[in-house]
């Protein structure tokens, strides 16, 4: 649900978007430790799941964080994150976090992430949708830094629709 309690605004152009770009899919199961007293996934856990899915998406593209740190003295940090919740994931649910690269700019990467039921078909309404703006920064000075190659070209290719969301595309 949106902050106002309804679904309308989000489904009319908010965070939900059609799955045009290829998505990396990262499956998980909702464990007891992920839930609140009502047996529903605690809201902050969606952020944790999204972080893990982003990391695995980059790794699947052949772009592990360690390479960015060691070879380019850079790190990716969350600059902004926006989350909308529609339905709760519940204890024992099998869900998938889909990660799509939307845009690559000078120092930023815009991602669309959705938590969907594992059994849902393409275009199913997500349980939650996240819009994540990552920034590349210098590891020492913590200043914005242009996204280095091969990261830039791989991410731009993914944003343009190259690859099926699995495996390296570089």
mmCIF file of C-alpha atoms in Angstrom:
data_model
loop_
_atom_site.group_PDB
_atom_site.id
_atom_site.type_symbol
_atom_site.label_atom_id
_atom_site.label_comp_id
_atom_site.label_asym_id
_atom_site.label_seq_id
_atom_site.Cartn_x
_atom_site.Cartn_y
_atom_site.Cartn_z
ATOM 1 C CA UNK A 1 0.000 0.000 0.000
ATOM 2 C CA UNK A 2 1.041 3.559 -0.485
ATOM 3 C CA UNK A 3 1.411 5.962 2.414
ATOM 4 C CA UNK A 4 -2.129 7.185 1.758
ATOM 5 C CA UNK A 5 -3.428 3.637 2.111
ATOM 6 C CA UNK A 6 -4.502 3.149 -1.493
ATOM 7 C CA UNK A 7 -3.127 1.482 -4.576
ATOM 8 C CA UNK A 8 -4.245 3.977 -7.194
ATOM 9 C CA UNK A 9 -1.353 6.408 -7.510
ATOM 10 C CA UNK A 10 1.312 3.749 -7.588
ATOM 11 C CA UNK A 11 -0.340 1.689 -10.286
ATOM 12 C CA UNK A 12 -0.937 4.831 -12.393
ATOM 13 C CA UNK A 13 2.713 5.714 -12.810
ATOM 14 C CA UNK A 14 4.393 5.402 -9.440
ATOM 15 C CA UNK A 15 6.960 2.688 -8.892
ATOM 16 C CA UNK A 16 5.203 -0.100 -10.748
ATOM 17 C CA UNK A 17 6.376 -0.353 -14.329
ATOM 18 C CA UNK A 18 6.009 -3.023 -16.976
ATOM 19 C CA UNK A 19 8.854 -5.543 -17.038
ATOM 20 C CA UNK A 20 10.434 -4.261 -20.262
ATOM 21 C CA UNK A 21 14.095 -4.409 -19.281
ATOM 22 C CA UNK A 22 15.546 -7.832 -18.483
ATOM 23 C CA UNK A 23 15.480 -8.621 -14.793
ATOM 24 C CA UNK A 24 17.895 -10.487 -12.604
ATOM 25 C CA UNK A 25 15.815 -12.725 -10.326
ATOM 26 C CA UNK A 26 16.984 -13.554 -6.795
ATOM 27 C CA UNK A 27 14.757 -16.043 -4.929
ATOM 28 C CA UNK A 28 14.328 -16.209 -1.177
ATOM 29 C CA UNK A 29 12.017 -17.641 1.436
ATOM 30 C CA UNK A 30 10.489 -15.609 4.267
ATOM 31 C CA UNK A 31 11.795 -17.049 7.525
ATOM 32 C CA UNK A 32 10.531 -16.526 11.057
ATOM 33 C CA UNK A 33 13.385 -14.059 11.678
ATOM 34 C CA UNK A 34 12.034 -11.911 8.800
ATOM 35 C CA UNK A 35 8.557 -11.462 10.269
ATOM 36 C CA UNK A 36 6.849 -9.242 12.783
ATOM 37 C CA UNK A 37 4.477 -10.363 15.537
ATOM 38 C CA UNK A 38 1.693 -10.762 12.971
ATOM 39 C CA UNK A 39 3.653 -13.233 10.838
ATOM 40 C CA UNK A 40 4.196 -10.718 8.028
ATOM 41 C CA UNK A 41 7.572 -9.657 6.665
ATOM 42 C CA UNK A 42 8.843 -6.674 8.638
ATOM 43 C CA UNK A 43 9.034 -3.634 6.334
ATOM 44 C CA UNK A 44 12.779 -3.007 6.795
ATOM 45 C CA UNK A 45 13.588 -6.523 5.584
ATOM 46 C CA UNK A 46 12.541 -5.568 2.058
ATOM 47 C CA UNK A 47 15.510 -3.164 2.041
ATOM 48 C CA UNK A 48 17.837 -5.939 3.202
ATOM 49 C CA UNK A 49 16.532 -8.310 0.542
ATOM 50 C CA UNK A 50 16.897 -5.622 -2.139
ATOM 51 C CA UNK A 51 20.525 -5.008 -1.126
ATOM 52 C CA UNK A 52 21.343 -8.696 -1.442
ATOM 53 C CA UNK A 53 19.556 -8.924 -4.783
ATOM 54 C CA UNK A 54 21.461 -5.879 -6.118
ATOM 55 C CA UNK A 55 24.746 -7.450 -5.084
ATOM 56 C CA UNK A 56 23.860 -10.761 -6.742
ATOM 57 C CA UNK A 57 22.635 -8.990 -9.875
ATOM 58 C CA UNK A 58 25.989 -7.237 -10.251
ATOM 59 C CA UNK A 59 27.838 -10.479 -9.536
ATOM 60 C CA UNK A 60 25.790 -12.278 -12.225
ATOM 61 C CA UNK A 61 26.851 -9.577 -14.689
ATOM 62 C CA UNK A 62 30.504 -10.242 -13.847
ATOM 63 C CA UNK A 63 30.712 -7.059 -11.756
ATOM 64 C CA UNK A 64 31.343 -8.021 -8.125
ATOM 65 C CA UNK A 65 31.719 -5.199 -5.593
ATOM 66 C CA UNK A 66 35.213 -6.448 -4.748
ATOM 67 C CA UNK A 67 36.371 -5.710 -8.316
ATOM 68 C CA UNK A 68 35.043 -2.151 -8.129
ATOM 69 C CA UNK A 69 36.840 -1.628 -4.826
ATOM 70 C CA UNK A 70 40.174 -3.218 -5.753
ATOM 71 C CA UNK A 71 40.528 -2.289 -9.424
ATOM 72 C CA UNK A 72 38.902 1.151 -9.384
ATOM 73 C CA UNK A 73 39.124 2.303 -5.738
ATOM 74 C CA UNK A 74 35.387 2.964 -5.908
ATOM 75 C CA UNK A 75 32.255 1.895 -4.077
ATOM 76 C CA UNK A 76 28.539 2.125 -4.780
ATOM 77 C CA UNK A 77 26.375 3.759 -2.138
ATOM 78 C CA UNK A 78 22.632 4.252 -1.923
ATOM 79 C CA UNK A 79 21.940 7.897 -2.715
ATOM 80 C CA UNK A 80 18.174 7.599 -2.553
ATOM 81 C CA UNK A 81 15.669 4.802 -2.100
ATOM 82 C CA UNK A 82 11.907 4.885 -2.399
ATOM 83 C CA UNK A 83 9.693 1.954 -1.407
ATOM 84 C CA UNK A 84 6.005 1.269 -1.904
ATOM 85 C CA UNK A 85 4.318 -1.696 -0.244
ATOM 86 C CA UNK A 86 1.124 -3.339 -1.532
ATOM 87 C CA UNK A 87 0.724 -6.741 0.065
ATOM 88 C CA UNK A 88 2.765 -8.409 2.779
ATOM 89 C CA UNK A 89 5.033 -11.362 2.287
ATOM 90 C CA UNK A 90 4.233 -13.871 5.006
ATOM 91 C CA UNK A 91 6.093 -16.533 6.937
ATOM 92 C CA UNK A 92 7.246 -19.341 4.607
ATOM 93 C CA UNK A 93 6.338 -17.474 1.400
ATOM 94 C CA UNK A 94 8.679 -18.031 -1.533
ATOM 95 C CA UNK A 95 9.372 -14.677 -3.174
ATOM 96 C CA UNK A 96 11.719 -13.308 -5.821
ATOM 97 C CA UNK A 97 13.463 -9.941 -5.910
ATOM 98 C CA UNK A 98 13.649 -8.721 -9.510
ATOM 99 C CA UNK A 99 16.332 -6.141 -10.279
ATOM 100 C CA UNK A 100 16.305 -4.041 -13.444
ATOM 101 C CA UNK A 101 18.798 -1.395 -14.549
ATOM 102 C CA UNK A 102 16.777 1.624 -15.671
ATOM 103 C CA UNK A 103 19.428 4.269 -16.347
ATOM 104 C CA UNK A 104 23.165 4.826 -16.092
ATOM 105 C CA UNK A 105 24.395 8.393 -15.746
ATOM 106 C CA UNK A 106 27.784 9.935 -15.016
ATOM 107 C CA UNK A 107 28.090 8.801 -11.409
ATOM 108 C CA UNK A 108 24.666 7.264 -10.757
ATOM 109 C CA UNK A 109 22.756 4.088 -11.539
ATOM 110 C CA UNK A 110 18.965 3.957 -11.305
ATOM 111 C CA UNK A 111 17.437 0.568 -10.497
ATOM 112 C CA UNK A 112 13.895 -0.738 -10.333
ATOM 113 C CA UNK A 113 13.502 -3.593 -7.849
ATOM 114 C CA UNK A 114 10.353 -5.552 -7.155
ATOM 115 C CA UNK A 115 9.531 -8.240 -4.628
ATOM 116 C CA UNK A 116 7.051 -10.630 -6.254
ATOM 117 C CA UNK A 117 5.598 -14.006 -5.298
ATOM 118 C CA UNK A 118 7.746 -16.774 -6.771
ATOM 119 C CA UNK A 119 4.763 -18.374 -8.507
ATOM 120 C CA UNK A 120 3.525 -15.110 -10.060
ATOM 121 C CA UNK A 121 3.671 -14.774 -13.807
ATOM 122 C CA UNK A 122 5.232 -11.961 -15.799
ATOM 123 C CA UNK A 123 3.633 -8.613 -15.058
ATOM 124 C CA UNK A 124 2.200 -9.725 -11.709
ATOM 125 C CA UNK A 125 1.644 -6.982 -9.172
ATOM 126 C CA UNK A 126 4.560 -6.848 -6.759
ATOM 127 C CA UNK A 127 4.357 -7.161 -3.017
ATOM 128 C CA UNK A 128 6.707 -4.173 -2.872
ATOM 129 C CA UNK A 129 8.469 -1.958 -5.412
ATOM 130 C CA UNK A 130 11.706 -0.069 -4.855
ATOM 131 C CA UNK A 131 13.336 2.692 -6.875
ATOM 132 C CA UNK A 132 17.036 2.796 -5.985
ATOM 133 C CA UNK A 133 19.500 5.503 -6.987
ATOM 134 C CA UNK A 134 23.104 4.360 -6.473
ATOM 135 C CA UNK A 135 26.113 6.669 -6.627
ATOM 136 C CA UNK A 136 29.681 5.700 -7.413
ATOM 137 C CA UNK A 137 32.157 7.363 -5.064
ATOM 138 C CA UNK A 138 35.907 7.340 -4.521
ATOM 139 C CA UNK A 139 36.723 4.961 -1.707
ATOM 140 C CA UNK A 140 39.288 7.233 -0.046
ATOM 141 C CA UNK A 141 37.826 10.717 -0.396
ATOM 142 C CA UNK A 142 34.169 9.633 -0.529
ATOM 143 C CA UNK A 143 33.623 12.041 -3.434
ATOM 144 C CA UNK A 144 31.451 11.318 -6.491
ATOM 145 C CA UNK A 145 33.368 9.449 -9.175
ATOM 146 C CA UNK A 146 32.418 8.574 -12.744
ATOM 147 C CA UNK A 147 31.314 4.949 -13.110
ATOM 148 C CA UNK A 148 34.368 3.133 -14.522
ATOM 149 C CA UNK A 149 34.581 0.677 -17.410
ATOM 150 C CA UNK A 150 33.673 -2.171 -17.753
ATOM 151 C CA UNK A 151 30.902 -1.333 -15.301
ATOM 152 C CA UNK A 152 29.492 1.525 -17.388
ATOM 153 C CA UNK A 153 29.168 -0.393 -20.663
ATOM 154 C CA UNK A 154 27.789 -3.527 -18.963
ATOM 155 C CA UNK A 155 25.177 -1.540 -17.034
ATOM 156 C CA UNK A 156 24.221 0.519 -20.100
ATOM 157 C CA UNK A 157 23.797 -2.691 -22.108
ATOM 158 C CA UNK A 158 21.555 -4.127 -19.395
ATOM 159 C CA UNK A 159 19.493 -0.913 -19.265
ATOM 160 C CA UNK A 160 19.095 -1.088 -23.057
ATOM 161 C CA UNK A 161 17.706 -4.596 -22.775
ATOM 162 C CA UNK A 162 20.759 -6.751 -23.463
ATOM 163 C CA UNK A 163 21.035 -10.032 -21.628
ATOM 164 C CA UNK A 164 18.407 -12.148 -19.992
ATOM 165 C CA UNK A 165 19.166 -11.125 -16.448
ATOM 166 C CA UNK A 166 21.437 -14.078 -15.816
ATOM 167 C CA UNK A 167 25.150 -14.490 -16.354
ATOM 168 C CA UNK A 168 27.861 -12.048 -17.381
ATOM 169 C CA UNK A 169 27.164 -9.695 -20.237
ATOM 170 C CA UNK A 170 30.629 -8.147 -20.400
#
